[in-house]
PDB file of C-alpha atoms in Angstrom:
ATOM      1  CA  MET A 154      79.412  32.815 133.959  1.00 55.00           C
ATOM      2  CA  LYS A 155      78.317  35.943 131.980  1.00 53.00           C
ATOM      3  CA  ILE A 156      81.678  36.036 130.027  1.00 60.00           C
ATOM      4  CA  LEU A 157      81.464  32.678 128.825  1.00 50.00           C
ATOM      5  CA  ILE A 158      78.039  33.027 127.690  1.00 55.00           C
ATOM      6  CA  ILE A 159      79.149  36.098 125.802  1.00 57.00           C
ATOM      7  CA  LYS A 160      82.069  34.286 124.138  1.00 55.00           C
ATOM      8  CA  LYS A 161      79.779  31.481 123.141  1.00 53.00           C
ATOM      9  CA  MET A 162      77.653  33.848 121.441  1.00 54.00           C
ATOM     10  CA  LYS A 163      80.158  35.560 119.498  1.00 60.00           C
ATOM     11  CA  THR A 164      81.486  32.054 118.462  1.00 60.00           C
ATOM     12  CA  PHE A 165      77.998  30.947 117.260  1.00 57.00           C
ATOM     13  CA  LYS A 166      77.733  34.402 115.377  1.00 58.00           C
ATOM     14  CA  ARG A 167      81.079  33.788 113.706  1.00 61.00           C
ATOM     15  CA  ILE A 168      80.249  30.308 112.501  1.00 61.00           C
ATOM     16  CA  VAL A 169      76.767  31.053 111.230  1.00 52.00           C
ATOM     17  CA  ILE A 170      78.440  34.231 109.092  1.00 57.00           C
ATOM     18  CA  VAL A 171      80.891  31.794 107.718  1.00 57.00           C
ATOM     19  CA  PHE A 172      78.369  29.385 106.700  1.00 59.00           C
ATOM     20  CA  LEU A 173      75.800  32.186 105.475  1.00 54.00           C
ATOM     21  CA  ILE A 174      78.362  33.812 103.061  1.00 61.00           C
ATOM     22  CA  PRO A 175      78.887  30.628 100.799  1.00 63.00           C
ATOM     23  CA  ILE A 176      75.209  29.948 100.998  1.00 63.00           C
ATOM     24  CA  SER A 177      74.379  33.673  99.641  1.00 62.00           C
ATOM     25  CA  LEU A 178      76.993  33.396  97.118  1.00 59.00           C
ATOM     26  CA  LEU A 179      75.699  30.515  95.700  1.00 58.00           C
ATOM     27  CA  LEU A 180      72.200  32.100  95.569  1.00 59.00           C
ATOM     28  CA  ASN A 181      73.408  35.208  94.012  1.00 60.00           C
ATOM     29  CA  SER A 182      75.328  33.525  91.484  1.00 56.00           C
ATOM     30  CA  CYS A 183      72.377  31.227  90.341  1.00 53.00           C
ATOM     31  CA  SER A 184      70.195  34.208  89.776  1.00 50.00           C
ATOM     32  CA  SER A 185      72.076  35.164  86.549  1.00 48.00           C
ATOM     33  CA  PHE A 186      71.627  31.684  85.291  1.00 47.00           C
ATOM     34  CA  GLN A 187      68.538  30.131  83.618  1.00 47.00           C
ATOM     35  CA  GLU A 188      66.287  28.470  85.796  1.00 46.00           C
ATOM     36  CA  THR A 189      67.375  24.584  84.861  1.00 43.00           C
ATOM     37  CA  GLU A 190      70.966  25.561  85.322  1.00 48.00           C
ATOM     38  CA  SER A 191      70.417  27.101  88.558  1.00 51.00           C
ATOM     39  CA  LEU A 192      68.578  23.943  89.759  1.00 45.00           C
ATOM     40  CA  GLU A 193      71.647  21.940  88.597  1.00 47.00           C
ATOM     41  CA  ARG A 194      73.962  24.057  90.411  1.00 47.00           C
ATOM     42  CA  MET A 195      72.028  24.527  93.515  1.00 79.00           C
ATOM     43  CA  SER A 196      74.708  22.384  95.695  1.00 91.00           C
ATOM     44  CA  ILE A 197      77.314  23.400  97.882  1.00 93.00           C
ATOM     45  CA  GLY A 198      80.665  21.012  98.386  1.00 94.00           C
ATOM     46  CA  LEU A 199      81.598  20.864 101.818  1.00 92.00           C
ATOM     47  CA  LEU A 200      85.118  19.496 102.740  1.00 92.00           C
ATOM     48  CA  LEU A 201      86.178  18.798 106.173  1.00 89.00           C
ATOM     49  CA  ALA A 202      89.636  17.887 107.338  1.00 88.00           C
ATOM     50  CA  ASN A 203      88.157  15.882 109.793  1.00 86.00           C
ATOM     51  CA  THR A 204      85.141  15.356 112.327  1.00 80.00           C
ATOM     52  CA  ASP A 205      87.071  14.731 115.400  1.00 78.00           C
ATOM     53  CA  GLY A 206      85.751  16.339 118.433  1.00 70.00           C
ATOM     54  CA  VAL A 207      82.578  18.261 119.308  1.00 65.00           C
ATOM     55  CA  ARG A 208      83.426  21.353 117.211  1.00 72.00           C
ATOM     56  CA  TRP A 209      83.321  20.108 113.676  1.00 71.00           C
ATOM     57  CA  GLY A 210      80.060  18.009 114.205  1.00 71.00           C
ATOM     58  CA  ARG A 211      78.295  20.815 115.665  1.00 79.00           C
ATOM     59  CA  GLU A 212      79.524  23.400 112.551  1.00 78.00           C
ATOM     60  CA  GLU A 213      78.622  20.865 110.104  1.00 82.00           C
ATOM     61  CA  GLY A 214      75.011  20.609 111.932  1.00 84.00           C
ATOM     62  CA  TYR A 215      74.857  24.392 111.985  1.00 86.00           C
ATOM     63  CA  PHE A 216      75.774  24.394 108.112  1.00 85.00           C
ATOM     64  CA  MET A 217      73.395  21.912 107.104  1.00 88.00           C
ATOM     65  CA  ALA A 218      70.665  23.493 108.932  1.00 89.00           C
ATOM     66  CA  LYS A 219      70.946  26.785 107.354  1.00 88.00           C
ATOM     67  CA  ALA A 220      71.570  25.293 103.854  1.00 88.00           C
ATOM     68  CA  ASP A 221      68.309  23.201 104.310  1.00 88.00           C
ATOM     69  CA  GLU A 222      66.606  26.604 105.233  1.00 87.00           C
ATOM     70  CA  PHE A 223      67.570  28.025 101.817  1.00 85.00           C
ATOM     71  CA  GLY A 224      66.825  24.562 100.164  1.00 87.00           C
ATOM     72  CA  VAL A 225      70.258  23.938  98.957  1.00 90.00           C
ATOM     73  CA  LYS A 226      71.623  20.448  98.672  1.00 92.00           C
ATOM     74  CA  VAL A 227      75.068  20.012 100.741  1.00 92.00           C
ATOM     75  CA  LEU A 228      77.288  17.323  99.514  1.00 93.00           C
ATOM     76  CA  THR A 229      79.900  16.389 102.670  1.00 92.00           C
ATOM     77  CA  ARG A 230      83.351  14.826 102.157  1.00 94.00           C
ATOM     78  CA  VAL A 231      85.576  14.218 105.350  1.00 92.00           C
ATOM     79  CA  ALA A 232      89.145  13.637 104.348  1.00 91.00           C
ATOM     80  CA  GLY A 233      90.191  12.041 107.780  1.00 90.00           C
ATOM     81  CA  GLY A 234      93.138  14.210 108.145  1.00 90.00           C
ATOM     82  CA  ASP A 235      94.636  13.129 104.604  1.00 93.00           C
ATOM     83  CA  GLN A 236      95.620  15.927 102.343  1.00 92.00           C
ATOM     84  CA  GLU A 237      95.895  13.664  99.179  1.00 94.00           C
ATOM     85  CA  GLU A 238      92.212  12.320 100.034  1.00 95.00           C
ATOM     86  CA  GLN A 239      90.790  15.848 100.306  1.00 94.00           C
ATOM     87  CA  ASN A 240      92.327  16.740  97.138  1.00 94.00           C
ATOM     88  CA  ARG A 241      90.619  13.888  95.262  1.00 96.00           C
ATOM     89  CA  GLN A 242      87.270  14.515  97.186  1.00 96.00           C
ATOM     90  CA  ALA A 243      87.420  18.369  95.764  1.00 95.00           C
ATOM     91  CA  ARG A 244      87.991  16.861  92.186  1.00 96.00           C
ATOM     92  CA  GLU A 245      85.072  14.754  92.793  1.00 97.00           C
ATOM     93  CA  LEU A 246      82.542  17.647  93.960  1.00 96.00           C
ATOM     94  CA  ILE A 247      83.824  19.659  91.002  1.00 95.00           C
ATOM     95  CA  GLY A 248      82.956  17.025  88.664  1.00 94.00           C
ATOM     96  CA  GLU A 249      79.725  16.700  90.251  1.00 92.00           C
ATOM     97  CA  GLY A 250      79.008  20.396  89.325  1.00 91.00           C
ATOM     98  CA  VAL A 251      78.737  22.106  92.917  1.00 93.00           C
ATOM     99  CA  GLY A 252      78.044  25.713  92.663  1.00 91.00           C
ATOM    100  CA  VAL A 253      80.271  26.399  95.605  1.00 92.00           C
ATOM    101  CA  LEU A 254      83.053  24.932  97.805  1.00 94.00           C
ATOM    102  CA  VAL A 255      83.616  25.443 101.050  1.00 91.00           C
ATOM    103  CA  VAL A 256      86.916  24.028 102.285  1.00 92.00           C
ATOM    104  CA  LEU A 257      88.238  23.595 105.992  1.00 88.00           C
ATOM    105  CA  PRO A 258      91.617  22.367 104.898  1.00 90.00           C
ATOM    106  CA  VAL A 259      93.774  19.580 106.215  1.00 90.00           C
ATOM    107  CA  GLY A 260      96.867  21.971 106.727  1.00 86.00           C
ATOM    108  CA  PRO A 261      97.161  25.816 106.932  1.00 80.00           C
ATOM    109  CA  GLU A 262      98.715  25.950 103.403  1.00 84.00           C
ATOM    110  CA  SER A 263      96.834  22.861 101.409  1.00 84.00           C
ATOM    111  CA  ALA A 264      93.703  24.733 100.454  1.00 87.00           C
ATOM    112  CA  GLY A 265      95.844  26.614  97.447  1.00 89.00           C
ATOM    113  CA  PRO A 266      95.621  23.740  94.663  1.00 91.00           C
ATOM    114  CA  ILE A 267      91.688  23.144  95.615  1.00 92.00           C
ATOM    115  CA  VAL A 268      91.088  27.030  95.366  1.00 91.00           C
ATOM    116  CA  GLU A 269      93.085  26.858  92.032  1.00 92.00           C
ATOM    117  CA  LEU A 270      90.985  24.010  90.860  1.00 92.00           C
ATOM    118  CA  ALA A 271      87.780  25.346  91.765  1.00 92.00           C
ATOM    119  CA  HIS A 272      88.373  28.965  90.329  1.00 93.00           C
ATOM    120  CA  GLU A 273      89.623  27.162  87.017  1.00 93.00           C
ATOM    121  CA  SER A 274      85.895  25.501  86.947  1.00 92.00           C
ATOM    122  CA  ASN A 275      84.282  29.106  87.855  1.00 92.00           C
ATOM    123  CA  ILE A 276      83.428  27.690  91.177  1.00 92.00           C
ATOM    124  CA  PRO A 277      83.464  30.110  93.953  1.00 92.00           C
ATOM    125  CA  VAL A 278      85.270  29.018  97.211  1.00 88.00           C
TER     126      VAL A 278
END
C-alpha cells in the first residue's frame, strides 16, 4: 500500500512538472514583450492525441487548473488518434497566435512536423 502511494505521488509530481515547464516558458517569454503583445500571446495550445481512458482526462484537468492559477488561457484540441487532424489543429492554433504549444502526439515520431511549424513561427514547444 505504501509503495502504491509513493508511485502515485511520483507520477503526480511528474505530471505537474511537465505542465509547469510550458507555463513558465510562456510567462517568461511574455515578459520581454510589450504589455499589449503579452496579453495577446497569453495562451497555450494543448494538442492531445485522444482523451480515451482516465489518464488523459486527469492530466488535462491538472493542466487546466495550473494554467488557471497563472491566468493563462488554454486552447485544447483533441485529434481522436488521427495524425492529419492533429497537424491541422496545430496549424489552427499557431494561426490563432498561441504563445506556447504543448503536444501529446498521436504517434512517437509524429510530433516532428508540428514542432518545426511552431518553431518557424517562434512558438516554443
